Amino acid sequence: MGRLAVVTGAARGIGLAISRRLVEDGWSVAGCDVLEQDLERASAELGDAFSPWPLDVTSEAAVGETAAGIESRLGPVFGLVNNAGITRDGLLMRMSIEDWDRVVAVNLTGSFLMCRAFSRGMLRQKEGSIVNISSVVALLGAAGQANYASTKAGLLGLTRTLAREFAGRNIRVNAIAPGFIETEMTRELPEKVREDYASRVPLNRMGQPASVAAAVSFLLGDDSSYITGTVIPVDGGLTT
Ligand code: NDP
């Protein structure tokens, strides 16, 4: 088995595509998600190189137990991909504190907890690569997504800060900002809205999860060994 990476939100969408790509690249993947049935399906598809770990990333205790369990059962972790994310959209005046708090808890606090739990081993072994999945809305803003865009912008601050904190220990921290990618998250949007989004993309189409996974593969692997603290848009030119 190859070196071990942990991927959150691994059961479907972009996280599943990332897991699939990393397994193809020769990594072993510990896939964490709240969706236990989808995790089992991913496990059946990806085989022994993928091990399913049911986890809610918002729980400090569960993240700690999972990190200890993965390290003792599977060995040292060299890669971490913080991909789990949710939306609870609404215009600011109608946004409840519950919808604000839940999105912050999953997208930002969850990533903080995972970075803190898994960097301990990386610091010890003086090697690791962390990739945070942000979004183009961190750079552009998006009406109706004050909570989501704030967390995705927060992830860029976390990325650049940890890149500086960990650089001396050979741990790299980078982010990817996907544009409009075809997954369950965007399938929920009305057809008219999806067409409108796609027409604003210079490449004139929505992106595929595999394109995000390819960028993750590059940032986790040795080909990017001199890259840290950066954000790579995978957006068909949307932010150019
Ligand atoms: P999906 O909703 O398809 O997948 C996200 C996965 O994360 C789901 O399986 C979800 O489970 C899981 N998850 C949610 N909450 C938690 C939690 N507390 N702990 C563990 N896992 C959890 O989304 P995408 O694949 O589209 O998105 C993946 C990432 O990419 C997200 O961070 C998203 O913000 C980002 N992104 C996506 C874009 C797109 O166009 N699709 C664009 C830019 C960024 P559940 O369904 O139960 O919530």
Tab-separated table of C-alpha atoms and ligand atoms in Angstrom:
chain	number	residue	atom	x	y	z
A	1	MET	CA	0.000	0.000	0.000
A	2	GLY	CA	1.188	3.520	-0.770
A	3	ARG	CA	1.434	6.486	1.547
A	4	LEU	CA	-1.691	7.366	3.488
A	5	ALA	CA	-3.965	10.369	2.896
A	6	VAL	CA	-7.123	11.378	4.778
A	7	VAL	CA	-9.995	12.892	2.777
A	8	THR	CA	-13.121	14.417	4.388
A	9	GLY	CA	-16.487	14.437	2.631
A	10	ALA	CA	-15.135	11.407	0.763
A	11	ALA	CA	-18.432	9.586	0.221
A	12	ARG	CA	-19.569	11.418	-2.899
A	13	GLY	CA	-19.044	14.369	-5.227
A	14	ILE	CA	-15.638	16.028	-5.282
A	15	GLY	CA	-14.402	14.084	-2.234
A	16	LEU	CA	-15.144	10.752	-3.926
A	17	ALA	CA	-13.391	11.919	-7.103
A	18	ILE	CA	-10.379	12.964	-5.012
A	19	SER	CA	-10.297	9.571	-3.279
A	20	ARG	CA	-10.584	7.759	-6.616
A	21	ARG	CA	-7.713	9.785	-8.104
A	22	LEU	CA	-5.440	9.335	-5.076
A	23	VAL	CA	-6.013	5.567	-5.110
A	24	GLU	CA	-5.152	5.546	-8.848
A	25	ASP	CA	-1.978	7.475	-7.974
A	26	GLY	CA	-0.985	4.766	-5.481
A	27	TRP	CA	-2.086	6.414	-2.211
A	28	SER	CA	-4.005	4.612	0.517
A	29	VAL	CA	-7.022	6.719	1.499
A	30	ALA	CA	-8.888	6.982	4.794
A	31	GLY	CA	-12.222	8.431	3.682
A	32	CYS	CA	-14.210	10.327	6.330
A	33	ASP	CA	-17.861	11.324	5.947
A	34	VAL	CA	-21.181	11.511	7.795
A	35	LEU	CA	-22.855	9.527	4.995
A	36	GLU	CA	-22.142	5.946	6.097
A	37	GLN	CA	-24.027	4.188	3.259
A	38	ASP	CA	-22.293	6.256	0.577
A	39	LEU	CA	-18.953	5.551	2.290
A	40	GLU	CA	-19.635	1.814	1.998
A	41	ARG	CA	-20.437	2.254	-1.704
A	42	ALA	CA	-17.150	4.160	-2.183
A	43	SER	CA	-15.347	1.390	-0.337
A	44	ALA	CA	-16.874	-1.279	-2.601
A	45	GLU	CA	-15.747	0.686	-5.667
A	46	LEU	CA	-12.231	1.596	-4.536
A	47	GLY	CA	-11.248	-1.651	-2.809
A	48	ASP	CA	-8.677	-2.253	-0.092
A	49	ALA	CA	-6.795	0.999	-0.703
A	50	PHE	CA	-9.832	2.924	0.630
A	51	SER	CA	-10.930	2.568	4.234
A	52	PRO	CA	-14.220	4.149	5.325
A	53	TRP	CA	-14.256	6.211	8.550
A	54	PRO	CA	-17.677	7.565	9.577
A	55	LEU	CA	-16.984	11.008	11.040
A	56	ASP	CA	-18.721	14.298	11.709
A	57	VAL	CA	-15.868	16.806	11.365
A	58	THR	CA	-17.641	19.296	13.661
A	59	SER	CA	-17.070	17.083	16.718
A	60	GLU	CA	-13.750	17.807	18.417
A	61	ALA	CA	-13.886	14.504	20.324
A	62	ALA	CA	-14.741	12.439	17.236
A	63	VAL	CA	-11.972	14.076	15.176
A	64	GLY	CA	-9.451	13.280	17.938
A	65	GLU	CA	-10.608	9.646	18.194
A	66	THR	CA	-10.559	9.243	14.413
A	67	ALA	CA	-7.016	10.618	14.119
A	68	ALA	CA	-5.818	8.216	16.820
A	69	GLY	CA	-7.705	5.296	15.220
A	70	ILE	CA	-6.426	5.947	11.693
A	71	GLU	CA	-2.827	6.333	12.852
A	72	SER	CA	-2.872	3.195	14.993
A	73	ARG	CA	-4.693	1.036	12.415
A	74	LEU	CA	-3.288	2.363	9.137
A	75	GLY	CA	-0.028	4.119	10.063
A	76	PRO	CA	1.381	7.636	9.626
A	77	VAL	CA	-0.647	10.152	7.610
A	78	PHE	CA	1.194	12.131	4.918
A	79	GLY	CA	-1.746	13.849	3.201
A	80	LEU	CA	-4.891	15.605	4.444
A	81	VAL	CA	-7.664	16.959	2.197
A	82	ASN	CA	-10.303	19.095	3.934
A	83	ASN	CA	-13.158	18.759	1.459
A	84	ALA	CA	-16.314	18.299	3.609
A	85	GLY	CA	-18.521	21.320	3.083
A	86	ILE	CA	-22.163	22.371	3.142
A	87	THR	CA	-24.322	25.290	2.048
A	88	ARG	CA	-27.316	26.865	3.831
A	89	ASP	CA	-28.049	29.736	1.448
A	90	GLY	CA	-30.187	32.810	2.105
A	91	LEU	CA	-29.995	36.574	1.806
A	92	LEU	CA	-28.361	38.170	4.844
A	93	MET	CA	-31.551	39.701	6.263
A	94	ARG	CA	-33.186	36.263	6.282
A	95	MET	CA	-30.157	34.232	7.370
A	96	SER	CA	-30.699	32.587	10.748
A	97	ILE	CA	-27.928	32.236	13.310
A	98	GLU	CA	-28.423	28.452	13.042
A	99	ASP	CA	-27.646	28.501	9.313
A	100	TRP	CA	-24.634	30.745	9.924
A	101	ASP	CA	-23.287	28.584	12.763
A	102	ARG	CA	-23.791	25.235	11.002
A	103	VAL	CA	-21.900	26.316	7.873
A	104	VAL	CA	-19.061	27.774	9.974
A	105	ALA	CA	-18.947	24.568	12.050
A	106	VAL	CA	-18.600	22.185	9.077
A	107	ASN	CA	-16.588	24.241	6.583
A	108	LEU	CA	-14.222	26.192	8.825
A	109	THR	CA	-14.139	24.722	12.336
A	110	GLY	CA	-14.135	21.191	10.893
A	111	SER	CA	-11.068	22.002	8.796
A	112	PHE	CA	-9.339	23.614	11.794
A	113	LEU	CA	-9.996	20.515	13.928
A	114	MET	CA	-8.721	18.163	11.214
A	115	CYS	CA	-5.573	20.266	10.625
A	116	ARG	CA	-4.846	20.348	14.347
A	117	ALA	CA	-5.423	16.624	14.867
A	118	PHE	CA	-3.468	15.365	11.857
A	119	SER	CA	-0.615	17.888	11.847
A	120	ARG	CA	0.660	16.392	15.121
A	121	GLY	CA	1.901	13.258	13.343
A	122	MET	CA	3.136	15.260	10.334
A	123	LEU	CA	5.170	17.511	12.645
A	124	ARG	CA	6.694	14.419	14.243
A	125	GLN	CA	7.634	12.821	10.920
A	126	LYS	CA	8.659	16.209	9.432
A	127	GLU	CA	6.657	15.613	6.279
A	128	GLY	CA	3.131	16.259	5.089
A	129	SER	CA	0.868	18.049	2.654
A	130	ILE	CA	-2.523	19.580	3.463
A	131	VAL	CA	-5.041	20.756	0.854
A	132	ASN	CA	-8.097	22.805	1.828
A	133	ILE	CA	-11.021	22.924	-0.615
A	134	SER	CA	-12.131	26.550	-0.705
A	135	SER	CA	-14.260	28.055	-3.515
A	136	VAL	CA	-14.265	30.839	-6.084
A	137	VAL	CA	-16.836	32.586	-3.880
A	138	ALA	CA	-13.994	33.227	-1.393
A	139	LEU	CA	-12.496	35.481	-4.069
A	140	LEU	CA	-15.650	36.843	-5.755
A	141	GLY	CA	-18.364	36.789	-3.054
A	142	ALA	CA	-21.830	35.446	-3.877
A	143	ALA	CA	-25.228	36.988	-3.089
A	144	GLY	CA	-27.136	34.664	-0.744
A	145	GLN	CA	-24.006	32.934	0.542
A	146	ALA	CA	-22.663	35.218	3.314
A	147	ASN	CA	-22.069	32.213	5.580
A	148	TYR	CA	-20.563	29.942	2.910
A	149	ALA	CA	-18.355	32.615	1.281
A	150	SER	CA	-17.063	33.759	4.697
A	151	THR	CA	-15.998	30.212	5.583
A	152	LYS	CA	-14.353	29.680	2.208
A	153	ALA	CA	-12.432	32.975	2.567
A	154	GLY	CA	-11.554	31.934	6.135
A	155	LEU	CA	-10.052	28.731	4.751
A	156	LEU	CA	-7.631	30.817	2.684
A	157	GLY	CA	-6.468	32.615	5.849
A	158	LEU	CA	-6.080	29.264	7.601
A	159	THR	CA	-4.126	27.918	4.612
A	160	ARG	CA	-1.653	30.803	4.432
A	161	THR	CA	-1.185	30.889	8.213
A	162	LEU	CA	-0.536	27.154	8.575
A	163	ALA	CA	1.795	27.274	5.563
A	164	ARG	CA	3.942	29.720	7.557
A	165	GLU	CA	3.616	27.836	10.871
A	166	PHE	CA	4.556	24.462	9.357
A	167	ALA	CA	7.072	25.399	6.645
A	168	GLY	CA	10.059	24.765	8.919
A	169	ARG	CA	8.850	21.167	9.431
A	170	ASN	CA	8.457	20.382	5.723
A	171	ILE	CA	4.648	20.432	5.845
A	172	ARG	CA	3.022	22.247	2.939
A	173	VAL	CA	-0.471	23.760	3.104
A	174	ASN	CA	-2.342	24.872	-0.017
A	175	ALA	CA	-5.911	25.541	-1.144
A	176	ILE	CA	-7.972	24.914	-4.246
A	177	ALA	CA	-10.813	27.216	-5.271
A	178	PRO	CA	-13.220	25.241	-7.481
A	179	GLY	CA	-15.709	27.088	-9.663
A	180	PHE	CA	-19.032	25.532	-10.737
A	181	ILE	CA	-18.494	21.789	-10.517
A	182	GLU	CA	-21.168	19.184	-11.357
A	183	THR	CA	-22.035	17.449	-8.067
A	184	GLU	CA	-25.057	16.909	-5.796
A	185	MET	CA	-24.393	20.372	-4.368
A	186	THR	CA	-24.884	22.121	-7.723
A	187	ARG	CA	-27.485	19.634	-9.030
A	188	GLU	CA	-29.856	21.054	-6.409
A	189	LEU	CA	-29.854	24.407	-8.274
A	190	PRO	CA	-32.654	25.115	-10.793
A	191	GLU	CA	-31.704	24.318	-14.433
A	192	LYS	CA	-32.011	28.013	-15.381
A	193	VAL	CA	-29.522	29.041	-12.668
A	194	ARG	CA	-27.074	26.314	-13.730
A	195	GLU	CA	-27.232	27.449	-17.365
A	196	ASP	CA	-26.701	31.052	-16.278
A	197	TYR	CA	-23.641	30.065	-14.191
A	198	ALA	CA	-22.164	27.995	-17.013
A	199	SER	CA	-22.599	30.847	-19.512
A	200	ARG	CA	-20.477	33.120	-17.274
A	201	VAL	CA	-17.540	30.691	-17.313
A	202	PRO	CA	-14.982	31.604	-20.013
A	203	LEU	CA	-14.606	27.893	-20.915
A	204	ASN	CA	-18.423	27.943	-21.232
A	205	ARG	CA	-19.193	24.781	-19.266
A	206	MET	CA	-19.373	23.473	-15.719
A	207	GLY	CA	-16.353	21.631	-14.363
A	208	GLN	CA	-16.046	17.961	-13.426
A	209	PRO	CA	-15.006	16.640	-9.986
A	210	ALA	CA	-12.068	14.847	-11.668
A	211	SER	CA	-10.533	18.225	-12.604
A	212	VAL	CA	-10.500	19.273	-8.941
A	213	ALA	CA	-9.084	15.853	-8.022
A	214	ALA	CA	-6.213	16.314	-10.499
A	215	ALA	CA	-5.202	19.568	-8.792
A	216	VAL	CA	-5.377	17.875	-5.364
A	217	SER	CA	-3.193	15.037	-6.660
A	218	PHE	CA	-0.591	17.589	-7.800
A	219	LEU	CA	-0.611	19.517	-4.498
A	220	LEU	CA	-0.392	16.389	-2.334
A	221	GLY	CA	2.420	14.822	-4.329
A	222	ASP	CA	6.120	15.546	-4.678
A	223	ASP	CA	5.759	17.425	-7.990
A	224	SER	CA	4.583	20.435	-5.935
A	225	SER	CA	7.332	20.144	-3.302
A	226	TYR	CA	8.270	23.865	-3.653
A	227	ILE	CA	4.674	25.153	-3.485
A	228	THR	CA	3.059	26.198	-0.209
A	229	GLY	CA	0.586	28.839	1.002
A	230	THR	CA	-1.036	29.238	-2.399
A	231	VAL	CA	-4.521	28.888	-3.854
A	232	ILE	CA	-5.163	27.293	-7.239
A	233	PRO	CA	-8.481	28.167	-8.918
A	234	VAL	CA	-10.055	25.270	-10.864
A	235	ASP	CA	-12.812	27.353	-12.393
A	236	GLY	CA	-12.725	27.425	-16.203
A	237	GLY	CA	-11.376	30.979	-16.064
A	238	LEU	CA	-14.173	32.433	-13.900
A	239	THR	CA	-11.833	34.446	-11.662
A	240	THR	CA	-9.507	35.679	-14.421
B	1	NDP	P1	-21.312	17.274	-1.757
B	1	NDP	O1	-22.448	17.792	-0.938
B	1	NDP	O2	-21.619	16.415	-2.944
B	1	NDP	O3	-20.253	16.480	-0.846
B	1	NDP	C1	-19.850	16.968	0.405
B	1	NDP	C2	-19.709	15.792	1.332
B	1	NDP	O4	-19.312	16.243	2.652
B	1	NDP	C3	-21.053	15.081	1.513
B	1	NDP	O5	-20.900	13.701	1.474
B	1	NDP	C4	-21.479	15.597	2.865
B	1	NDP	O6	-22.448	14.825	3.538
B	1	NDP	C5	-20.153	15.626	3.600
B	1	NDP	N1	-20.270	16.334	4.852
B	1	NDP	C6	-21.124	17.335	5.148
B	1	NDP	N2	-21.021	17.682	6.437
B	1	NDP	C7	-20.071	16.889	6.980
B	1	NDP	C8	-19.530	16.755	8.283
B	1	NDP	N3	-19.961	17.509	9.283
B	1	NDP	N4	-18.557	15.844	8.485
B	1	NDP	C9	-18.130	15.054	7.481
B	1	NDP	N5	-18.618	15.125	6.224
B	1	NDP	C10	-19.585	16.024	5.977
B	1	NDP	O7	-20.470	18.555	-2.192
B	1	NDP	P2	-19.356	18.768	-3.342
B	1	NDP	O8	-18.687	17.496	-3.672
B	1	NDP	O9	-19.981	19.562	-4.415
B	1	NDP	O10	-18.355	19.745	-2.558
B	1	NDP	C11	-17.132	19.302	-1.956
B	1	NDP	C12	-16.355	20.532	-1.501
B	1	NDP	O11	-16.087	21.365	-2.627
B	1	NDP	C13	-17.130	21.393	-0.496
B	1	NDP	O12	-16.238	21.905	0.472
B	1	NDP	C14	-17.657	22.518	-1.363
B	1	NDP	O13	-17.884	23.675	-0.614
B	1	NDP	C15	-16.526	22.677	-2.356
B	1	NDP	N6	-16.923	23.338	-3.584
B	1	NDP	C16	-17.865	22.783	-4.426
B	1	NDP	C17	-18.216	23.438	-5.588
B	1	NDP	C18	-19.209	22.879	-6.550
B	1	NDP	O14	-19.517	23.564	-7.530
B	1	NDP	N7	-19.736	21.679	-6.361
B	1	NDP	C19	-17.629	24.734	-5.937
B	1	NDP	C20	-16.659	25.215	-4.992
B	1	NDP	C21	-16.326	24.527	-3.878
B	1	NDP	P3	-23.996	15.429	3.601
B	1	NDP	O15	-24.557	15.260	2.243
B	1	NDP	O16	-24.656	14.604	4.650
B	1	NDP	O17	-23.938	16.872	3.981
